[in-house]
Amino acid sequence: MNSNTTSHDQFHENSGQDQKSISEKRYMPLLLINYTCLFVGSVSSSLLSKYYFIHKGSSKWVSTWVQSAGFPLLLFPIFLPYYLFKCTQRKPFTRFTPGILSLSMFIGLMLGLNNLLFSWGNTYLPVSASALLLSSQLVFDLILSVIIVKQKITFMNLNCVILLTLSSILLALGSSHDRPQDLTRANYFIGFMATIGAGLLFAPYLPIMEMIYKKVYCYAMVMEMQLVMEISATVLASVGMAWDGGFVEMRRESREVFDKGEGVFWARVMTNVVTWQLCFMGTAGTVFLTCSLTGGICMTALLCMNVLGGVLVYREAFGGVKAVSTVMRGWGFCSYVYGMYVSMMKQLDDHKQINQAIEMAQPQA
């Protein structure tokens, strides 16, 4: 929880400057908003992506493109606070250096590749299997958090990572039973490995972003970096689509292939564009406001909802392997949340004692 404390204290280091601090009253609502965006975006985007492939959608580039094409939505949290709500003194993109721009573009390209791997895996795997496999990133997230941002290992976070990783191994051992009858073993293996690859590629993203965010002094700047990343990822997906004839194929697919009709096709695309932006915005905000490990654990825990969503919406099988995996994941997440709660209560008590000591030390008027 050391990184969590450090991240939280960032907002109060420059309390004399309004644009460089977030008060306690603004911190918790902002954190809850980001948690909500992450929850809604993660569950709905996964289900909508699977919906596309279930109803005869087949373009991996289209599925990749919608994950980042909603970047214009990020303009609202960037520009509205300054120009409309007048709640900040900082103009958008102030102190957004060429170095930050270049770094954001590079990370955005890596995210574009990650989006492609996710889409490839989602083509062949059931939502529940894909969701559980993505949790393989968490153990690497912990290792890299220790190396990159000096994350303190505690019993609670180590126990959580072990349980979530074991649940993925358990799923892998019983995964052959989930393969659809019309899917070849080779394609199922490709989907399996692509999903694992997406999880592993995303793992270093979280601690690297936490390290970068330590040099970022406000939430708006996080959204500005996210905007550049999503633009870079969209450029990569657009180039891939143009090279592979994806734009022409998307129009043909909406009219002739997608079995729910052209209107539903475009409604699905537009909705998926929005939900993916909610997911990525919530992820970035959570990492900035807490730490990379907390962000990774929250994302992994939300995969439980993706599993249940796949079972409820698409009637996917939910046998003993998935049930045990889901219970292990819930157990691990609850242990981590309890650890966070205990640590937060201790920090509040320490903070109150320090304030009381300061008040007692001040001379009486």
PDB file of C-alpha atoms in Angstrom, residues 13-229:
ATOM      1  CA  GLU A  13       2.277  18.313  -1.974  1.00  0.00           C
ATOM      2  CA  ASN A  14       1.503  21.608  -3.690  1.00  0.00           C
ATOM      3  CA  SER A  15      -1.599  22.604  -1.772  1.00  0.00           C
ATOM      4  CA  GLY A  16      -0.760  26.268  -2.256  1.00  0.00           C
ATOM      5  CA  GLN A  17      -1.518  25.979  -5.963  1.00  0.00           C
ATOM      6  CA  ASP A  18      -5.122  25.121  -6.768  1.00  0.00           C
ATOM      7  CA  GLN A  19      -4.391  23.425 -10.094  1.00  0.00           C
ATOM      8  CA  LYS A  20      -1.843  21.048  -8.557  1.00  0.00           C
ATOM      9  CA  SER A  21      -3.938  19.604  -5.758  1.00  0.00           C
ATOM     10  CA  ILE A  22      -7.122  17.665  -5.272  1.00  0.00           C
ATOM     11  CA  SER A  23      -8.913  18.169  -1.985  1.00  0.00           C
ATOM     12  CA  GLU A  24     -10.224  15.314   0.081  1.00  0.00           C
ATOM     13  CA  LYS A  25     -13.778  16.280  -0.893  1.00  0.00           C
ATOM     14  CA  ARG A  26     -12.939  15.990  -4.615  1.00  0.00           C
ATOM     15  CA  TYR A  27     -10.682  12.937  -4.352  1.00  0.00           C
ATOM     16  CA  MET A  28     -13.248  10.324  -3.328  1.00  0.00           C
ATOM     17  CA  PRO A  29     -15.976  11.383  -5.801  1.00  0.00           C
ATOM     18  CA  LEU A  30     -13.395  11.414  -8.603  1.00  0.00           C
ATOM     19  CA  LEU A  31     -12.166   7.974  -7.582  1.00  0.00           C
ATOM     20  CA  LEU A  32     -15.736   6.610  -7.481  1.00  0.00           C
ATOM     21  CA  ILE A  33     -16.437   8.079 -10.922  1.00  0.00           C
ATOM     22  CA  ASN A  34     -13.389   6.316 -12.328  1.00  0.00           C
ATOM     23  CA  TYR A  35     -14.322   3.044 -10.645  1.00  0.00           C
ATOM     24  CA  THR A  36     -17.789   3.330 -12.179  1.00  0.00           C
ATOM     25  CA  CYS A  37     -16.372   4.055 -15.643  1.00  0.00           C
ATOM     26  CA  LEU A  38     -14.064   1.065 -15.314  1.00  0.00           C
ATOM     27  CA  PHE A  39     -16.897  -1.220 -14.182  1.00  0.00           C
ATOM     28  CA  VAL A  40     -19.419  -0.182 -16.833  1.00  0.00           C
ATOM     29  CA  GLY A  41     -16.838   0.029 -19.610  1.00  0.00           C
ATOM     30  CA  SER A  42     -15.137  -3.294 -18.900  1.00  0.00           C
ATOM     31  CA  VAL A  43     -18.269  -5.419 -18.671  1.00  0.00           C
ATOM     32  CA  SER A  44     -20.255  -3.817 -21.495  1.00  0.00           C
ATOM     33  CA  SER A  45     -17.365  -3.553 -23.974  1.00  0.00           C
ATOM     34  CA  SER A  46     -16.469  -7.211 -23.561  1.00  0.00           C
ATOM     35  CA  LEU A  47     -20.063  -8.332 -24.079  1.00  0.00           C
ATOM     36  CA  LEU A  48     -20.572  -6.034 -27.086  1.00  0.00           C
ATOM     37  CA  SER A  49     -17.358  -7.246 -28.712  1.00  0.00           C
ATOM     38  CA  LYS A  50     -18.500 -10.839 -28.352  1.00  0.00           C
ATOM     39  CA  TYR A  51     -21.940  -9.881 -29.692  1.00  0.00           C
ATOM     40  CA  TYR A  52     -20.266  -8.676 -32.876  1.00  0.00           C
ATOM     41  CA  PHE A  53     -18.519 -12.000 -33.489  1.00  0.00           C
ATOM     42  CA  ILE A  54     -21.512 -14.122 -32.478  1.00  0.00           C
ATOM     43  CA  HIS A  55     -23.682 -12.474 -35.128  1.00  0.00           C
ATOM     44  CA  LYS A  56     -21.267 -13.221 -37.977  1.00  0.00           C
ATOM     45  CA  GLY A  57     -18.980 -10.227 -37.587  1.00  0.00           C
ATOM     46  CA  SER A  58     -15.496 -11.399 -38.509  1.00  0.00           C
ATOM     47  CA  SER A  59     -13.139  -8.420 -38.860  1.00  0.00           C
ATOM     48  CA  LYS A  60     -10.503  -8.311 -36.136  1.00  0.00           C
ATOM     49  CA  TRP A  61      -9.475  -4.852 -37.343  1.00  0.00           C
ATOM     50  CA  VAL A  62     -12.994  -3.475 -36.837  1.00  0.00           C
ATOM     51  CA  SER A  63     -13.071  -4.856 -33.321  1.00  0.00           C
ATOM     52  CA  THR A  64      -9.620  -3.339 -32.722  1.00  0.00           C
ATOM     53  CA  TRP A  65     -10.580   0.030 -34.189  1.00  0.00           C
ATOM     54  CA  VAL A  66     -13.635   0.575 -31.979  1.00  0.00           C
ATOM     55  CA  GLN A  67     -11.491   0.153 -28.854  1.00  0.00           C
ATOM     56  CA  SER A  68      -9.746   3.480 -29.462  1.00  0.00           C
ATOM     57  CA  ALA A  69     -11.845   5.375 -32.049  1.00  0.00           C
ATOM     58  CA  GLY A  70     -13.857   7.097 -29.330  1.00  0.00           C
ATOM     59  CA  PHE A  71     -10.926   9.332 -28.358  1.00  0.00           C
ATOM     60  CA  PRO A  72     -12.911  12.560 -29.154  1.00  0.00           C
ATOM     61  CA  LEU A  73     -14.989  11.810 -26.043  1.00  0.00           C
ATOM     62  CA  LEU A  74     -11.899  12.579 -23.954  1.00  0.00           C
ATOM     63  CA  LEU A  75     -12.091  16.183 -25.083  1.00  0.00           C
ATOM     64  CA  PHE A  76     -14.984  16.721 -22.658  1.00  0.00           C
ATOM     65  CA  PRO A  77     -13.060  16.046 -19.403  1.00  0.00           C
ATOM     66  CA  ILE A  78     -10.085  17.957 -20.845  1.00  0.00           C
ATOM     67  CA  PHE A  79     -11.743  21.191 -21.993  1.00  0.00           C
ATOM     68  CA  LEU A  80     -15.030  21.517 -20.097  1.00  0.00           C
ATOM     69  CA  PRO A  81     -13.550  22.040 -16.591  1.00  0.00           C
ATOM     70  CA  TYR A  82     -11.612  25.098 -17.795  1.00  0.00           C
ATOM     71  CA  TYR A  83     -13.831  26.665 -20.456  1.00  0.00           C
ATOM     72  CA  LEU A  84     -17.328  25.823 -19.196  1.00  0.00           C
ATOM     73  CA  PHE A  85     -17.280  24.938 -15.498  1.00  0.00           C
ATOM     74  CA  LYS A  86     -14.418  27.331 -14.597  1.00  0.00           C
ATOM     75  CA  CYS A  87     -13.318  24.940 -11.859  1.00  0.00           C
ATOM     76  CA  THR A  88      -9.588  24.976 -12.700  1.00  0.00           C
ATOM     77  CA  GLN A  89      -7.038  27.655 -13.493  1.00  0.00           C
ATOM     78  CA  ARG A  90      -4.936  25.397 -15.712  1.00  0.00           C
ATOM     79  CA  LYS A  91      -5.403  25.670 -19.460  1.00  0.00           C
ATOM     80  CA  PRO A  92      -5.577  22.341 -21.336  1.00  0.00           C
ATOM     81  CA  PHE A  93      -2.171  20.959 -22.375  1.00  0.00           C
ATOM     82  CA  THR A  94      -0.228  23.356 -20.176  1.00  0.00           C
ATOM     83  CA  ARG A  95       3.248  21.883 -19.492  1.00  0.00           C
ATOM     84  CA  PHE A  96       2.504  19.051 -21.901  1.00  0.00           C
ATOM     85  CA  THR A  97       6.120  18.706 -23.053  1.00  0.00           C
ATOM     86  CA  PRO A  98       7.409  17.100 -26.296  1.00  0.00           C
ATOM     87  CA  GLY A  99       8.821  14.308 -24.143  1.00  0.00           C
ATOM     88  CA  ILE A 100       5.405  13.499 -22.683  1.00  0.00           C
ATOM     89  CA  LEU A 101       3.897  13.707 -26.169  1.00  0.00           C
ATOM     90  CA  SER A 102       6.436  11.245 -27.637  1.00  0.00           C
ATOM     91  CA  LEU A 103       6.064   8.855 -24.715  1.00  0.00           C
ATOM     92  CA  SER A 104       2.273   8.943 -24.968  1.00  0.00           C
ATOM     93  CA  MET A 105       2.419   8.213 -28.697  1.00  0.00           C
ATOM     94  CA  PHE A 106       4.716   5.219 -28.173  1.00  0.00           C
ATOM     95  CA  ILE A 107       2.564   3.756 -25.397  1.00  0.00           C
ATOM     96  CA  GLY A 108      -0.495   4.331 -27.577  1.00  0.00           C
ATOM     97  CA  LEU A 109       1.008   2.191 -30.339  1.00  0.00           C
ATOM     98  CA  MET A 110       1.648  -0.576 -27.813  1.00  0.00           C
ATOM     99  CA  LEU A 111      -1.970  -0.308 -26.683  1.00  0.00           C
ATOM    100  CA  GLY A 112      -3.074  -0.597 -30.310  1.00  0.00           C
ATOM    101  CA  LEU A 113      -1.176  -3.877 -30.599  1.00  0.00           C
ATOM    102  CA  ASN A 114      -2.709  -5.037 -27.329  1.00  0.00           C
ATOM    103  CA  ASN A 115      -6.183  -4.190 -28.676  1.00  0.00           C
ATOM    104  CA  LEU A 116      -5.520  -6.322 -31.756  1.00  0.00           C
ATOM    105  CA  LEU A 117      -4.467  -9.313 -29.651  1.00  0.00           C
ATOM    106  CA  PHE A 118      -7.560  -8.908 -27.474  1.00  0.00           C
ATOM    107  CA  SER A 119      -9.798  -8.831 -30.548  1.00  0.00           C
ATOM    108  CA  TRP A 120      -8.082 -11.879 -31.993  1.00  0.00           C
ATOM    109  CA  GLY A 121      -8.614 -13.808 -28.780  1.00  0.00           C
ATOM    110  CA  ASN A 122     -12.212 -12.674 -28.455  1.00  0.00           C
ATOM    111  CA  THR A 123     -12.897 -14.041 -31.946  1.00  0.00           C
ATOM    112  CA  TYR A 124     -12.362 -17.631 -30.880  1.00  0.00           C
ATOM    113  CA  LEU A 125     -12.851 -17.825 -27.127  1.00  0.00           C
ATOM    114  CA  PRO A 126     -16.039 -17.643 -25.052  1.00  0.00           C
ATOM    115  CA  VAL A 127     -16.329 -14.402 -23.070  1.00  0.00           C
ATOM    116  CA  SER A 128     -15.947 -16.241 -19.770  1.00  0.00           C
ATOM    117  CA  ALA A 129     -12.781 -18.103 -20.816  1.00  0.00           C
ATOM    118  CA  SER A 130     -11.258 -14.953 -22.334  1.00  0.00           C
ATOM    119  CA  ALA A 131     -12.023 -12.936 -19.210  1.00  0.00           C
ATOM    120  CA  LEU A 132     -10.459 -15.438 -16.869  1.00  0.00           C
ATOM    121  CA  LEU A 133      -7.337 -15.847 -18.995  1.00  0.00           C
ATOM    122  CA  LEU A 134      -6.714 -12.094 -19.041  1.00  0.00           C
ATOM    123  CA  SER A 135      -6.091 -12.241 -15.307  1.00  0.00           C
ATOM    124  CA  SER A 136      -2.717 -13.832 -16.084  1.00  0.00           C
ATOM    125  CA  GLN A 137      -1.369 -10.283 -16.345  1.00  0.00           C
ATOM    126  CA  LEU A 138      -1.713  -9.696 -12.627  1.00  0.00           C
ATOM    127  CA  VAL A 139       1.313 -11.658 -11.421  1.00  0.00           C
ATOM    128  CA  PHE A 140       3.479  -9.801 -13.929  1.00  0.00           C
ATOM    129  CA  ASP A 141       1.885  -6.547 -12.847  1.00  0.00           C
ATOM    130  CA  LEU A 142       2.957  -7.241  -9.258  1.00  0.00           C
ATOM    131  CA  ILE A 143       6.514  -8.169 -10.269  1.00  0.00           C
ATOM    132  CA  LEU A 144       6.909  -5.123 -12.496  1.00  0.00           C
ATOM    133  CA  SER A 145       5.319  -2.859  -9.869  1.00  0.00           C
ATOM    134  CA  VAL A 146       7.973  -3.988  -7.392  1.00  0.00           C
ATOM    135  CA  ILE A 147      10.754  -3.372  -9.920  1.00  0.00           C
ATOM    136  CA  ILE A 148       9.529  -0.155 -11.539  1.00  0.00           C
ATOM    137  CA  VAL A 149       7.646   1.751  -8.821  1.00  0.00           C
ATOM    138  CA  LYS A 150       8.957  -0.056  -5.714  1.00  0.00           C
ATOM    139  CA  GLN A 151       5.546  -1.421  -4.769  1.00  0.00           C
ATOM    140  CA  LYS A 152       5.591  -2.830  -1.247  1.00  0.00           C
ATOM    141  CA  ILE A 153       4.603  -6.511  -1.122  1.00  0.00           C
ATOM    142  CA  THR A 154       2.173  -7.323   1.657  1.00  0.00           C
ATOM    143  CA  PHE A 155       0.390 -10.515   2.603  1.00  0.00           C
ATOM    144  CA  MET A 156      -2.888  -9.141   1.253  1.00  0.00           C
ATOM    145  CA  ASN A 157      -1.705  -8.211  -2.230  1.00  0.00           C
ATOM    146  CA  LEU A 158       0.487 -11.319  -2.563  1.00  0.00           C
ATOM    147  CA  ASN A 159      -2.398 -13.557  -1.468  1.00  0.00           C
ATOM    148  CA  CYS A 160      -4.685 -11.844  -3.989  1.00  0.00           C
ATOM    149  CA  VAL A 161      -2.220 -12.261  -6.877  1.00  0.00           C
ATOM    150  CA  ILE A 162      -1.616 -15.939  -6.057  1.00  0.00           C
ATOM    151  CA  LEU A 163      -5.329 -16.736  -5.911  1.00  0.00           C
ATOM    152  CA  LEU A 164      -6.106 -14.915  -9.155  1.00  0.00           C
ATOM    153  CA  THR A 165      -3.191 -16.597 -10.938  1.00  0.00           C
ATOM    154  CA  LEU A 166      -4.150 -20.060  -9.698  1.00  0.00           C
ATOM    155  CA  SER A 167      -7.686 -19.487 -10.920  1.00  0.00           C
ATOM    156  CA  SER A 168      -6.312 -18.829 -14.434  1.00  0.00           C
ATOM    157  CA  ILE A 169      -4.182 -21.982 -14.326  1.00  0.00           C
ATOM    158  CA  LEU A 170      -7.232 -23.950 -13.251  1.00  0.00           C
ATOM    159  CA  LEU A 171      -9.171 -22.585 -16.187  1.00  0.00           C
ATOM    160  CA  ALA A 172      -6.358 -23.453 -18.591  1.00  0.00           C
ATOM    161  CA  LEU A 173      -6.329 -27.071 -17.418  1.00  0.00           C
ATOM    162  CA  GLY A 174     -10.036 -27.443 -18.142  1.00  0.00           C
ATOM    163  CA  SER A 175     -10.300 -25.103 -21.131  1.00  0.00           C
ATOM    164  CA  SER A 176     -10.659 -27.787 -23.792  1.00  0.00           C
ATOM    165  CA  HIS A 177     -14.224 -28.454 -22.638  1.00  0.00           C
ATOM    166  CA  ASP A 178     -15.234 -24.883 -23.547  1.00  0.00           C
ATOM    167  CA  ARG A 179     -14.209 -25.078 -27.201  1.00  0.00           C
ATOM    168  CA  PRO A 180     -17.224 -24.552 -29.485  1.00  0.00           C
ATOM    169  CA  GLN A 181     -17.983 -27.549 -31.676  1.00  0.00           C
ATOM    170  CA  ASP A 182     -17.453 -25.651 -34.947  1.00  0.00           C
ATOM    171  CA  LEU A 183     -14.071 -24.234 -33.860  1.00  0.00           C
ATOM    172  CA  THR A 184     -10.878 -26.089 -34.731  1.00  0.00           C
ATOM    173  CA  ARG A 185      -8.263 -26.900 -32.125  1.00  0.00           C
ATOM    174  CA  ALA A 186      -5.740 -24.704 -33.973  1.00  0.00           C
ATOM    175  CA  ASN A 187      -7.997 -21.622 -33.946  1.00  0.00           C
ATOM    176  CA  TYR A 188      -8.880 -22.193 -30.303  1.00  0.00           C
ATOM    177  CA  PHE A 189      -5.178 -22.357 -29.488  1.00  0.00           C
ATOM    178  CA  ILE A 190      -4.585 -19.117 -31.424  1.00  0.00           C
ATOM    179  CA  GLY A 191      -7.340 -17.402 -29.456  1.00  0.00           C
ATOM    180  CA  PHE A 192      -5.975 -18.815 -26.221  1.00  0.00           C
ATOM    181  CA  MET A 193      -2.434 -17.572 -26.874  1.00  0.00           C
ATOM    182  CA  ALA A 194      -3.606 -14.184 -28.239  1.00  0.00           C
ATOM    183  CA  THR A 195      -5.591 -13.553 -25.060  1.00  0.00           C
ATOM    184  CA  ILE A 196      -2.614 -14.512 -22.893  1.00  0.00           C
ATOM    185  CA  GLY A 197      -0.437 -12.221 -25.017  1.00  0.00           C
ATOM    186  CA  ALA A 198      -2.869  -9.327 -24.580  1.00  0.00           C
ATOM    187  CA  GLY A 199      -2.772  -9.772 -20.820  1.00  0.00           C
ATOM    188  CA  LEU A 200       1.028  -9.940 -20.689  1.00  0.00           C
ATOM    189  CA  LEU A 201       1.435  -6.923 -22.970  1.00  0.00           C
ATOM    190  CA  PHE A 202      -0.946  -4.893 -20.820  1.00  0.00           C
ATOM    191  CA  ALA A 203       0.810  -5.871 -17.567  1.00  0.00           C
ATOM    192  CA  PRO A 204       3.810  -3.504 -17.898  1.00  0.00           C
ATOM    193  CA  TYR A 205       1.488  -0.695 -19.027  1.00  0.00           C
ATOM    194  CA  LEU A 206       0.084  -0.178 -15.528  1.00  0.00           C
ATOM    195  CA  PRO A 207       3.342   0.226 -13.525  1.00  0.00           C
ATOM    196  CA  ILE A 208       4.938   2.243 -16.335  1.00  0.00           C
ATOM    197  CA  MET A 209       1.982   4.616 -16.312  1.00  0.00           C
ATOM    198  CA  GLU A 210       2.146   4.892 -12.524  1.00  0.00           C
ATOM    199  CA  MET A 211       5.804   5.881 -12.821  1.00  0.00           C
ATOM    200  CA  ILE A 212       4.912   8.492 -15.461  1.00  0.00           C
ATOM    201  CA  TYR A 213       1.942   9.777 -13.469  1.00  0.00           C
ATOM    202  CA  LYS A 214       4.255  10.631 -10.570  1.00  0.00           C
ATOM    203  CA  LYS A 215       5.496  13.457 -12.778  1.00  0.00           C
ATOM    204  CA  VAL A 216       1.964  14.482 -13.761  1.00  0.00           C
ATOM    205  CA  TYR A 217       0.418  17.028 -11.435  1.00  0.00           C
ATOM    206  CA  CYS A 218      -3.304  16.911 -12.246  1.00  0.00           C
ATOM    207  CA  TYR A 219      -6.075  14.612 -13.418  1.00  0.00           C
ATOM    208  CA  ALA A 220      -6.684  16.670 -16.587  1.00  0.00           C
ATOM    209  CA  MET A 221      -3.127  15.975 -17.703  1.00  0.00           C
ATOM    210  CA  VAL A 222      -3.800  12.242 -17.322  1.00  0.00           C
ATOM    211  CA  MET A 223      -6.748  12.598 -19.694  1.00  0.00           C
ATOM    212  CA  GLU A 224      -4.570  14.578 -22.128  1.00  0.00           C
ATOM    213  CA  MET A 225      -2.025  11.759 -22.199  1.00  0.00           C
ATOM    214  CA  GLN A 226      -4.858   9.277 -22.641  1.00  0.00           C
ATOM    215  CA  LEU A 227      -6.133  11.276 -25.609  1.00  0.00           C
ATOM    216  CA  VAL A 228      -2.747  11.096 -27.359  1.00  0.00           C
ATOM    217  CA  MET A 229      -2.482   7.363 -26.622  1.00  0.00           C
TER     218      MET A 229
END
